[in-house]
XYZ file of C-alpha atoms in Angstrom:
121
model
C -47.639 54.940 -19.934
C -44.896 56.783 -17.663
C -47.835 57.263 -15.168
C -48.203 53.809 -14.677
C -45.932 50.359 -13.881
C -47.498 47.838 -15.712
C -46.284 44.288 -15.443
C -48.138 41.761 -17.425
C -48.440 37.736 -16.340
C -46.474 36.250 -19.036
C -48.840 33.555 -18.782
C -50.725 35.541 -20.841
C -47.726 37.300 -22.949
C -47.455 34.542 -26.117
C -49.085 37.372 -28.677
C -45.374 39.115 -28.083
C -43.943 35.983 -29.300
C -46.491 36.004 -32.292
C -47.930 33.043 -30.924
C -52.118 33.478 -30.821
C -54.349 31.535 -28.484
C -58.196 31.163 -27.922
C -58.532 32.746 -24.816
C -59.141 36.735 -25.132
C -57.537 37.717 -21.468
C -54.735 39.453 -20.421
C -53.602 39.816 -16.903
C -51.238 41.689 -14.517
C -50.493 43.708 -11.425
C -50.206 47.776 -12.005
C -49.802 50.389 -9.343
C -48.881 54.212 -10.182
C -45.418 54.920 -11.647
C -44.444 57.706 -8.798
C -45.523 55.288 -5.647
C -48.699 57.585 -4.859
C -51.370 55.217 -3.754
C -54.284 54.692 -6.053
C -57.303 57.101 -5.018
C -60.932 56.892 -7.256
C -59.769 59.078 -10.171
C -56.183 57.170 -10.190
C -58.820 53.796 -10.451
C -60.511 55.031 -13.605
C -57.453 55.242 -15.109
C -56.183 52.009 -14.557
C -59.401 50.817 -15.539
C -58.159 51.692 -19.219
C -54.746 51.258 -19.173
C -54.542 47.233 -19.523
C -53.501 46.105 -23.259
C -56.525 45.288 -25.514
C -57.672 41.693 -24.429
C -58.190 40.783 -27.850
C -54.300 40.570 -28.489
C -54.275 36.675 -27.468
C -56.492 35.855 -29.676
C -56.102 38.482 -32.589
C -52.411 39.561 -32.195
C -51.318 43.002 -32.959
C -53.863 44.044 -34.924
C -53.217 48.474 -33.937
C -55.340 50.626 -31.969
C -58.330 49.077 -30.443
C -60.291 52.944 -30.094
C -63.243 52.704 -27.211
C -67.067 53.388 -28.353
C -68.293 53.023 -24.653
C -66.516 52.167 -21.440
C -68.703 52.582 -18.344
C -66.991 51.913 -14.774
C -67.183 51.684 -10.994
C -65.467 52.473 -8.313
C -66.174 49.977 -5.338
C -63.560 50.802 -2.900
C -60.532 52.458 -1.914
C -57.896 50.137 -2.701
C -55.347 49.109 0.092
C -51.718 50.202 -0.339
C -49.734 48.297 -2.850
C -49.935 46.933 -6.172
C -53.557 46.238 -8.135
C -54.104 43.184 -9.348
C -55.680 43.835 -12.781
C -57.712 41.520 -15.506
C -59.208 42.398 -18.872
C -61.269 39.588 -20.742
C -62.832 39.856 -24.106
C -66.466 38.419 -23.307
C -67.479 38.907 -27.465
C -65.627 39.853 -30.847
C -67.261 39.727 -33.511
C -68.525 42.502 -36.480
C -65.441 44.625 -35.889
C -66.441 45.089 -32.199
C -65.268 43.803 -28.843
C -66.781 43.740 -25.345
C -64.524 43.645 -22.742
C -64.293 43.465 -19.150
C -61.702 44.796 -16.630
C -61.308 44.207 -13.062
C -58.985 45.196 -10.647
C -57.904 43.867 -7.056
C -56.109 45.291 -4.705
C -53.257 43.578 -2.432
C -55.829 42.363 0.551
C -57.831 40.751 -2.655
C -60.374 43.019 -2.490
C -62.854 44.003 -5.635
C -61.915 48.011 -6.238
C -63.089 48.509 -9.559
C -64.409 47.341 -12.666
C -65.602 48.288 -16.050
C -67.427 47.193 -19.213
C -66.119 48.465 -22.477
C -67.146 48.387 -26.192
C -64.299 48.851 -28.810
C -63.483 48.704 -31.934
C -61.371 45.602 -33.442
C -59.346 45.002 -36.173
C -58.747 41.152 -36.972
């Protein structure tokens, strides 16, 4: 995490106060910790770096360990920060299947990825 400043939209933040909600999102804005601007590798990274989105709606339930995460690159991202958000589409069976999607400052898609991990409610 020292390659990376995260900051998370404390709309989406209550699981730190213990309080759980239904929706399994968590959003922010992320760019790299040393200024550098995000290139393709520095993308798949970030792709993975969001907190679980199942901590809304689960709370801190440990290590959510990837099966399968497959991801795209669709642009070089401007300058700036990324605007980054990871949903949980399904959990269910001790698995979740989530969604990130990043943005950079002109609003434009850069990246995304699917991803199917392993849960603990």
């Amino acid at each position: 995490m020292d390659r990376v400043d995260l900051r998370l939209d404390p709309a989406v933040t209550r699981w730190a106060r213990g309080e759980l909600v239904d929706t399994a999102e968590v959003r922010g804005w992320l760019r790299l910790a040393d200024g550098r601007r995000m290139d393709p590798l520095a993308l798949l990274f970030a792709l993975d770096v969001m907190p679980p989105a199942t901590l809304p709606v689960v709370g801190l339930g440990g290590w959510v360990p990837t099966v399968q995460l497959s991801a795209y690159v669709r642009a070089w991202p401007a300058e700036g920060w990324l605007v980054a958000r990871q949903l949980a589409r399904t959990i269910g069976d001790g698995l979740v299947d989530e969604v990130c999607e990043l943005w950079d400052a002109r609003g434009h898609a850069v990246a995304q990825a699917t991803q199917l991990a392993v849960v603990r409610a």
